[in-house]
Short mmCIF file of C-alpha atoms in Angstrom, two decimals:
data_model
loop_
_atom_site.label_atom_id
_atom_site.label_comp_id
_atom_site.label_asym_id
_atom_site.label_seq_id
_atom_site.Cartn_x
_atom_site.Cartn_y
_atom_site.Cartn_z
CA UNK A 474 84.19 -47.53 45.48
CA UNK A 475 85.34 -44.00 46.67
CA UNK A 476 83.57 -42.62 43.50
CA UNK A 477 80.06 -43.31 45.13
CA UNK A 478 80.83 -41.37 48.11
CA UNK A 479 81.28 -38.12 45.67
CA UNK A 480 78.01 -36.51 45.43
CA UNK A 481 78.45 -34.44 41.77
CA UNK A 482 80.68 -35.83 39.25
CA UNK A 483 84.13 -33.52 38.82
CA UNK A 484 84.01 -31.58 35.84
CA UNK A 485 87.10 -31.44 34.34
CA UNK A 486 88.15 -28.24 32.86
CA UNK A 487 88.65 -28.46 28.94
CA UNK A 488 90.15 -25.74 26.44
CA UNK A 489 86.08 -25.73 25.79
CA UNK A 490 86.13 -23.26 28.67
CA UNK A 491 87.98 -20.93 26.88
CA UNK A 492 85.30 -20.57 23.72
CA UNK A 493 82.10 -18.47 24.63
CA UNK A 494 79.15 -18.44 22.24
CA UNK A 495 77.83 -15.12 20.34
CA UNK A 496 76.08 -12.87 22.40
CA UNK A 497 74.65 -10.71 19.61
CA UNK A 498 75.67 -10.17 16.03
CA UNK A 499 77.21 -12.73 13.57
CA UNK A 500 79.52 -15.52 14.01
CA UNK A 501 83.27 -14.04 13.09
CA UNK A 502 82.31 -10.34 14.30
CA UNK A 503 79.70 -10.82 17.11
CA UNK A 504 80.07 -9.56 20.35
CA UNK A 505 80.10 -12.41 23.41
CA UNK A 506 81.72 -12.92 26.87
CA UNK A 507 85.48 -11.93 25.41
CA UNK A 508 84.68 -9.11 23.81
CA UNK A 509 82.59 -7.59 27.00
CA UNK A 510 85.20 -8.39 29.05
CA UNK A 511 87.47 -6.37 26.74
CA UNK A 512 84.86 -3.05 26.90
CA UNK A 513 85.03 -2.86 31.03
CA UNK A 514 88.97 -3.11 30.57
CA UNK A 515 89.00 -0.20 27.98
CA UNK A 516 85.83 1.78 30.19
CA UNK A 517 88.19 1.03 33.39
CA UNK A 518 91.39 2.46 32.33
CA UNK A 519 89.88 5.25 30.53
CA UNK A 520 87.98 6.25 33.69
CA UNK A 521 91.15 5.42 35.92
CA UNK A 522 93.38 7.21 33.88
CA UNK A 523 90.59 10.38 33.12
CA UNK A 524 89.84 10.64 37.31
CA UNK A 525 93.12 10.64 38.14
CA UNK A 526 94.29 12.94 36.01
CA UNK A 527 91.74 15.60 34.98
CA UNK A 528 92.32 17.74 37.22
CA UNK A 529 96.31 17.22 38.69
CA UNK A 530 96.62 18.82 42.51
CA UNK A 531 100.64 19.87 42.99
CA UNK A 532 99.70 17.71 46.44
CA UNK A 533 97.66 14.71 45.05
CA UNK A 534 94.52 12.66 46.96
CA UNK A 535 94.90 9.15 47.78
CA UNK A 536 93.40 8.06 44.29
CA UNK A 537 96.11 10.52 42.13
CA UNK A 538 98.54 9.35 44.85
CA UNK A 539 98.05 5.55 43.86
CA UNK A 540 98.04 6.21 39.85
CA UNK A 541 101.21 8.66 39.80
CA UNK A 542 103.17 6.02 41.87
CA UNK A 543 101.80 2.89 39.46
CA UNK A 544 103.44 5.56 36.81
CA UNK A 545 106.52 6.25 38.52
CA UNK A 546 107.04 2.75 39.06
CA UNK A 547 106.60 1.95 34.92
CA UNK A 548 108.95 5.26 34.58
CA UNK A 549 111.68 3.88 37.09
CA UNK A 550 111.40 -0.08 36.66
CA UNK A 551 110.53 -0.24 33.05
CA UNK A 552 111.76 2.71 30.78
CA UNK A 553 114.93 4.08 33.19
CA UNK A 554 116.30 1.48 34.03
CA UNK A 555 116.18 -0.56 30.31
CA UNK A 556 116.36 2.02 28.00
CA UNK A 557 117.30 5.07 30.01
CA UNK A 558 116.57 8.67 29.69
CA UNK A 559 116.45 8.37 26.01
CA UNK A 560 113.71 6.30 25.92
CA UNK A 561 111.02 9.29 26.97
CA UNK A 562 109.10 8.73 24.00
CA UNK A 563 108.17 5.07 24.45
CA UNK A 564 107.03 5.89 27.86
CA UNK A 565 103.27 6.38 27.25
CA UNK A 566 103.74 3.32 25.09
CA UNK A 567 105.01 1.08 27.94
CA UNK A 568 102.99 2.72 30.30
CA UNK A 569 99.87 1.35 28.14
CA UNK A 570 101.19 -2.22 27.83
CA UNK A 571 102.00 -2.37 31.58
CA UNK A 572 98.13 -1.20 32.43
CA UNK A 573 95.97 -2.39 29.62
CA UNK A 574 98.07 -6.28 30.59
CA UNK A 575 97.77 -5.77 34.31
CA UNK A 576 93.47 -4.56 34.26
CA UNK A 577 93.26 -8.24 31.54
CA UNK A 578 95.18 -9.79 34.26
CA UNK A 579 93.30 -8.79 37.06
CA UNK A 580 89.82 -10.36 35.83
CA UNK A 581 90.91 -13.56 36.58
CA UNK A 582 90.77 -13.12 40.00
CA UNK A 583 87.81 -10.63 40.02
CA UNK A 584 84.98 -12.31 41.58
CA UNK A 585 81.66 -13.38 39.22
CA UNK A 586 84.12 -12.94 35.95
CA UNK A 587 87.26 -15.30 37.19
CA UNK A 588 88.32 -15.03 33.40
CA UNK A 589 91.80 -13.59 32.40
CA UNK A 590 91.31 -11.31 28.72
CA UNK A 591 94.88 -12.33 27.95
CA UNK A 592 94.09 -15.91 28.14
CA UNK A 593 92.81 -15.57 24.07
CA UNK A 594 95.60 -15.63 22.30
CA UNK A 595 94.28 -12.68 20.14
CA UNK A 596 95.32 -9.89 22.51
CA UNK A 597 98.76 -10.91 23.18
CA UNK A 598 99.49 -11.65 20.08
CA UNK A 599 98.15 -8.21 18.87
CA UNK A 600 100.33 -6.45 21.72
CA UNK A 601 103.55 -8.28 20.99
CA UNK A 602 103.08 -7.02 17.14
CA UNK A 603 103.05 -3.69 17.99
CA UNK A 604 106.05 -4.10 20.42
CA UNK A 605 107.66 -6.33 17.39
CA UNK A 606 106.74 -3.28 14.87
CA UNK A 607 107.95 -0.66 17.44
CA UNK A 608 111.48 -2.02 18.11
CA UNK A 609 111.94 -2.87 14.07
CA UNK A 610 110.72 0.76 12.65
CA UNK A 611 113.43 2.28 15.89
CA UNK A 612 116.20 -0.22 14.75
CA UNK A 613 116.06 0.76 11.26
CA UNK A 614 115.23 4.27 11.79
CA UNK A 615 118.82 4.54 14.00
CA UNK A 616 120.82 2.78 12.04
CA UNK A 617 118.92 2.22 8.57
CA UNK A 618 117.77 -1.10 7.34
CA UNK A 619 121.50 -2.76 6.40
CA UNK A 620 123.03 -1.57 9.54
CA UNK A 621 120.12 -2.92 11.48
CA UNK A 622 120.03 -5.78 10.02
CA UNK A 623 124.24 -5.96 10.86
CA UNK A 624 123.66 -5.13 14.44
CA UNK A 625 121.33 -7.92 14.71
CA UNK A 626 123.00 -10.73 12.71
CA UNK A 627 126.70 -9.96 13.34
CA UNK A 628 126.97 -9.30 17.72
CA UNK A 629 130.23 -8.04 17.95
CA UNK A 630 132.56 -10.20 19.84
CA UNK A 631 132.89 -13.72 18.64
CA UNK A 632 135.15 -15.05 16.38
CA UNK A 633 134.54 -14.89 12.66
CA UNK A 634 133.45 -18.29 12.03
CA UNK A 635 130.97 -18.41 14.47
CA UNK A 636 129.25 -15.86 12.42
CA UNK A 637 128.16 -18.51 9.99
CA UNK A 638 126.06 -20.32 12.84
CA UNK A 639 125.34 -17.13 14.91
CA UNK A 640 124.16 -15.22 11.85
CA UNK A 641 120.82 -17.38 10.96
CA UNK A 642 120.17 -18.41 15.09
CA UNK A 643 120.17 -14.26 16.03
CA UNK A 644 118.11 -13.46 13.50
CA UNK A 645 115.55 -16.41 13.63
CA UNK A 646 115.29 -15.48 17.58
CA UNK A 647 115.47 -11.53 16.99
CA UNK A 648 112.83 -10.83 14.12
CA UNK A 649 110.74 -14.28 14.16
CA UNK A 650 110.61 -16.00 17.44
CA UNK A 651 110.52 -12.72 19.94
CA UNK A 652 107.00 -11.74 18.73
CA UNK A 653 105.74 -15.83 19.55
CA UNK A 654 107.26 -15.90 23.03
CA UNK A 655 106.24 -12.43 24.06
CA UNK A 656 102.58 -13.27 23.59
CA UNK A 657 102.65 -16.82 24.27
CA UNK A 658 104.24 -16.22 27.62
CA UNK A 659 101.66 -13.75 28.55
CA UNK A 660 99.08 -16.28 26.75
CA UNK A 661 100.01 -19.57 28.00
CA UNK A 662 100.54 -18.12 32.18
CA UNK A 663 97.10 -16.98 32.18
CA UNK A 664 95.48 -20.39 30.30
CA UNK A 665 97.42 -22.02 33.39
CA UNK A 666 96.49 -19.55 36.18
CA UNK A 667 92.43 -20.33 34.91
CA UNK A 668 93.16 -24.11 34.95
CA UNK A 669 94.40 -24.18 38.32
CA UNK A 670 91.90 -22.21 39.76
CA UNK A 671 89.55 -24.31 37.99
CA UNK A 672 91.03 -27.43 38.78
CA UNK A 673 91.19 -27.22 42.86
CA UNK A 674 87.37 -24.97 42.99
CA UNK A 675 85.79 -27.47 40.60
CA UNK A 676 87.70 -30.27 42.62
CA UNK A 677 86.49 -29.06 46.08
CA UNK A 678 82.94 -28.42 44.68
CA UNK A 679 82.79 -31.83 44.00
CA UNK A 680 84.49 -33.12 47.03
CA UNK A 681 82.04 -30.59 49.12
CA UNK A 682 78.79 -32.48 47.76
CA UNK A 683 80.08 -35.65 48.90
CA UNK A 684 80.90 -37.63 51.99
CA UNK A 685 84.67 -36.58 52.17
CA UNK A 686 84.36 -32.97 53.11
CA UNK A 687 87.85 -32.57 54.63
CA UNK A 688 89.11 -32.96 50.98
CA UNK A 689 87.12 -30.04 49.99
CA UNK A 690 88.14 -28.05 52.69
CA UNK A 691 92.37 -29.01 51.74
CA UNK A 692 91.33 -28.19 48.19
CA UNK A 693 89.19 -24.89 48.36
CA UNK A 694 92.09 -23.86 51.02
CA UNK A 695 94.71 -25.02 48.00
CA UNK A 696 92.43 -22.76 45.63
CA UNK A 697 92.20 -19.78 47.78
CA UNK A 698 96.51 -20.00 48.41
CA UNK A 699 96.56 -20.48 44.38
CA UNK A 700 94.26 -17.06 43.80
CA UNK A 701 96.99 -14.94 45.73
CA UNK A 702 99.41 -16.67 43.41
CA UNK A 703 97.40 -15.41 40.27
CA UNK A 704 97.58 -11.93 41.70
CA UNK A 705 101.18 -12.04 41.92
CA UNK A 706 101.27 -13.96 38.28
CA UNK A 707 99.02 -10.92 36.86
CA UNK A 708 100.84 -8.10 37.94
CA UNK A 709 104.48 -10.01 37.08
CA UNK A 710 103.55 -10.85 33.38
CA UNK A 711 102.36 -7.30 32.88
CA UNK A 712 105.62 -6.18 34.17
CA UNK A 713 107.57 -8.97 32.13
CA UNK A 714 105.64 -7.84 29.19
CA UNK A 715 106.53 -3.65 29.34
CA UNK A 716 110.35 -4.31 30.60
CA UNK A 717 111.18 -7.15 27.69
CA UNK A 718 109.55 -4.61 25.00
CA UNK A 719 111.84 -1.65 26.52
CA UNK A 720 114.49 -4.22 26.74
CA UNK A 721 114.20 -4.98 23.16
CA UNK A 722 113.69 -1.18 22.12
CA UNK A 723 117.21 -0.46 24.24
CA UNK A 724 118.59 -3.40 22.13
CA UNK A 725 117.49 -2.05 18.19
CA UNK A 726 118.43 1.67 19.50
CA UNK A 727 121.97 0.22 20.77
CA UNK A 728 125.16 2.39 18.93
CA UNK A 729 127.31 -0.04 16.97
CA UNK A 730 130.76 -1.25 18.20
CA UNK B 1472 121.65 -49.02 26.44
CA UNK B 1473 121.25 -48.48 22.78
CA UNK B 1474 118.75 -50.89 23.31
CA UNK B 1475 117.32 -49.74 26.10
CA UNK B 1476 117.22 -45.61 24.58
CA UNK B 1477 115.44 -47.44 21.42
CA UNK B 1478 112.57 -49.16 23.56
CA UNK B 1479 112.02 -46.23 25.28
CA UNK B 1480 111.81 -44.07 22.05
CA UNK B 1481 109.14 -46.77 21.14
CA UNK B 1482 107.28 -46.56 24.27
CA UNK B 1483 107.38 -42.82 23.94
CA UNK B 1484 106.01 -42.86 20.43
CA UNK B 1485 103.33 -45.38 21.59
CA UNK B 1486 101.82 -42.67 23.94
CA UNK B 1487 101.28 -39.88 21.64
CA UNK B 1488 98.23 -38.80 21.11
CA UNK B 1489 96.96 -40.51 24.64
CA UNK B 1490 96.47 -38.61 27.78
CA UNK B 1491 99.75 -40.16 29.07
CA UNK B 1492 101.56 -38.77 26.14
CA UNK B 1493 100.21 -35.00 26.54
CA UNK B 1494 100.95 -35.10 30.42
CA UNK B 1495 104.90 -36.53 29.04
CA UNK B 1496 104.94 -33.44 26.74
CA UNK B 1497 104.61 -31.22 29.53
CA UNK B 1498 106.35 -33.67 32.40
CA UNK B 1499 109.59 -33.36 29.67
CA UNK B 1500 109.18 -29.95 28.69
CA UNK B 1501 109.75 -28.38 32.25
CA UNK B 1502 112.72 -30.65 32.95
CA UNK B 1503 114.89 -27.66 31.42
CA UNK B 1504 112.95 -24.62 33.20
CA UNK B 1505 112.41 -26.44 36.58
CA UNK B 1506 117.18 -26.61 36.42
CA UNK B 1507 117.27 -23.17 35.07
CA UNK B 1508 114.94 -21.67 37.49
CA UNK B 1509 116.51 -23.43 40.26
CA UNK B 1510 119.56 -22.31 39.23
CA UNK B 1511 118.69 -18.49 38.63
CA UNK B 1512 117.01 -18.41 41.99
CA UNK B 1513 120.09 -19.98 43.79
CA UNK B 1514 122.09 -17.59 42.48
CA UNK B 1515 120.19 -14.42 43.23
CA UNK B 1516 119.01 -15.07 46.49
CA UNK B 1517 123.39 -15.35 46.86
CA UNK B 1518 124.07 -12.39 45.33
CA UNK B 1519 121.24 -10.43 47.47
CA UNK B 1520 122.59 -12.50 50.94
CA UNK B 1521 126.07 -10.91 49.89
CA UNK B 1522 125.38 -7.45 48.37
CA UNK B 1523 121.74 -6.51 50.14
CA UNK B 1524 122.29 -3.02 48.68
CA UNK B 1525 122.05 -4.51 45.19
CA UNK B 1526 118.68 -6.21 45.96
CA UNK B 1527 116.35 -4.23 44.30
CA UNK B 1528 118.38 -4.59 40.91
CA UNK B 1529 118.91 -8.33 41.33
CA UNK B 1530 115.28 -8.89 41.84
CA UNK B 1531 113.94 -6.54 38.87
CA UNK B 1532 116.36 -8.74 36.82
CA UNK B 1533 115.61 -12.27 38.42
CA UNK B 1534 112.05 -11.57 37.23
CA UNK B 1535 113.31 -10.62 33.80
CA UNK B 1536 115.15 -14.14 33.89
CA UNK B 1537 112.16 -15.90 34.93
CA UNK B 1538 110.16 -14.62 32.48
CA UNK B 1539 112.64 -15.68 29.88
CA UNK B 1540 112.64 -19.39 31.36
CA UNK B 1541 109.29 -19.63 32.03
CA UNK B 1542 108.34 -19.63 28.33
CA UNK B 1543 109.99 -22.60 27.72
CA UNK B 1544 107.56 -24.80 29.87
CA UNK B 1545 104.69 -22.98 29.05
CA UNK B 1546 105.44 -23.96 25.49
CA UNK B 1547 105.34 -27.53 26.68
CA UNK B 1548 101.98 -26.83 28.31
CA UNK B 1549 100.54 -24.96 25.45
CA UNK B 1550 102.03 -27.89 22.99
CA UNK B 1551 100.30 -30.73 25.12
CA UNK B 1552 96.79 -29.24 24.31
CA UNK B 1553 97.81 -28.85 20.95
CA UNK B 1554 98.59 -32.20 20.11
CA UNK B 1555 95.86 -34.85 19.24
#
């Protein structure tokens, strides 16, 4: 009975949404929505990155102001404070993870796109395999493949026949699972973040077209509370992502006990 | 209760597949998270009340921890669409 009062039927938001058709070109190497998407996050940092730091003043503008500090803030949060002052030479490394992640990020809650890049599991996945590559070639580089290998399986500390169980579970977790949960984290926040969104301005579309408006107001107020939370969630992740790949660099470059 | 744990296995097993069943798989699946991050946030909004000096260290590593935790149920999520 309530359902006739709705004016448009809800739509409900499938993993459909997530699949965009070729724009031009051929099915498996075509470009579409994704893969534009991906060229105004590469033309955006190169331009923020290029404007802000073409020409360096000893006493920067507001723009060089606002980039060195998003710097300082990778170079003190992420790369000091994990790895410490040894780890100089990942910091342009980190620094791209923690910008390239955060512009994705930021698309789902840019108006007329409202679509997160890292929300295809492609991207992720291909960051998390060079972190996963990164942290390996330092590990064995340090401390050469046997010794790595040792400092992963065998934590000093426990007794020796724990080693038979702890042996198998560190390395499972250290060289196979780290790569799935550092891009499906990053993956699966932003599929949520672009159901929710869709969810409650779907819901309150439909709601609005009907006879219950005060619904649709609660639920496009519920949407517009949710789209602050996706800003927070964006910026988060692509801190989460940078500090667990230092963290993980800090723990293949650790001296043995 | 053997009995009981068995009919409910059964019951469980009967939704899979169903709507009901991928809305369990998540339900289930952030059991775990929802304790742990309950637990982690207790904790460091404690340790920042007592220490407020330490705050900015607590929080850079409360975020690492959620992170961590998080996972878990977003596992669950991405496993419910999974499923057929």
């Amino acid at each position: 009975m309530i359902w006739g009062l709705i004016g448009t039927a809800f739509e409900r938001p499938t993993t459909k949404d997530f699949v965009w058709s070729c724009w031009f070109g051929k099915s498996p190497w075509c470009y579409n929505f994704i893969f534009f998407l991906l060229t105004i996050v590469f033309v955006t940092f190169l331009l923020l990155f290029w404007l802000a730091f073409r020409d360096p003043k000893i006493v920067p503008g507001k723009f060089q102001y606002v980039m060195e500090s998003g710097m300082e803030f990778v170079r003190q949060q992420v790369v000091l404070s994990m790895i410490g002052p040894e780890g100089a030479p990942f910091f342009a490394l980190l620094a791209t993870f923690f910008f390239f992640i955060l512009l994705g990020n930021l698309l789902e809650v840019t108006p007329f796109i409202m679509f997160p890049l890292n929300s295809r599991l492609a991207f992720p996945l291909v960051l998390a395999v060079i972190s996963w590559v990164t942290y390996n070639t330092v590990g064995i580089r340090r401390h050469g493949f046997l010794g790595y290998m040792k400092l992963v399986m065998f934590p000093p500390g426990a007794p020796w026949w724990m080693y038979v169980l702890l042996a198998p579970i560190e390395f499972i977790s250290v060289i196979l699972v780290r790569p799935l949960t550092l891009s499906v984290r990053l993956f699966a926040n932003m599929v949520a973040g672009h159901f929710l969104l869709a969810v409650f301005f779907l819901g309150s579309i439909a709601l609005f077209t009907g006879i219950p408006y005060a619904f649709g107001l609660v639920s496009f107020g519920m949407g517009i509370v949710l789209l602050v939370f996706e800003l927070f969630v964006a910026v988060l992740q692509a801190f989460i992502f940078s500090v667990l790949s230092a963290s993980y660099i800090a723990g293949a470059m650790a001296a043995e006990h | 209760m053997v009995g009981l744990a068995i009919h409910l296995a059964g019951l469980l097993a009967a939704t899979l597949g169903t709507p009901i069943g991928k809305g369990l798989v998540y339900g289930l699946a952030a059991i775990g998270p929802g304790i742990g991050i309950g637990i982690l946030m207790g904790k460091s909004v404690e340790a920042m009340a007592r220490q407020p000096e330490a705050a900015g260290i607590v929080r850079g590593t409360m975020f690492i921890g959620i992170g961590l935790i998080e996972a878990l149920a977003l596992f669950g999520f991405v496993l419910s669409f999974i499923i057929t």
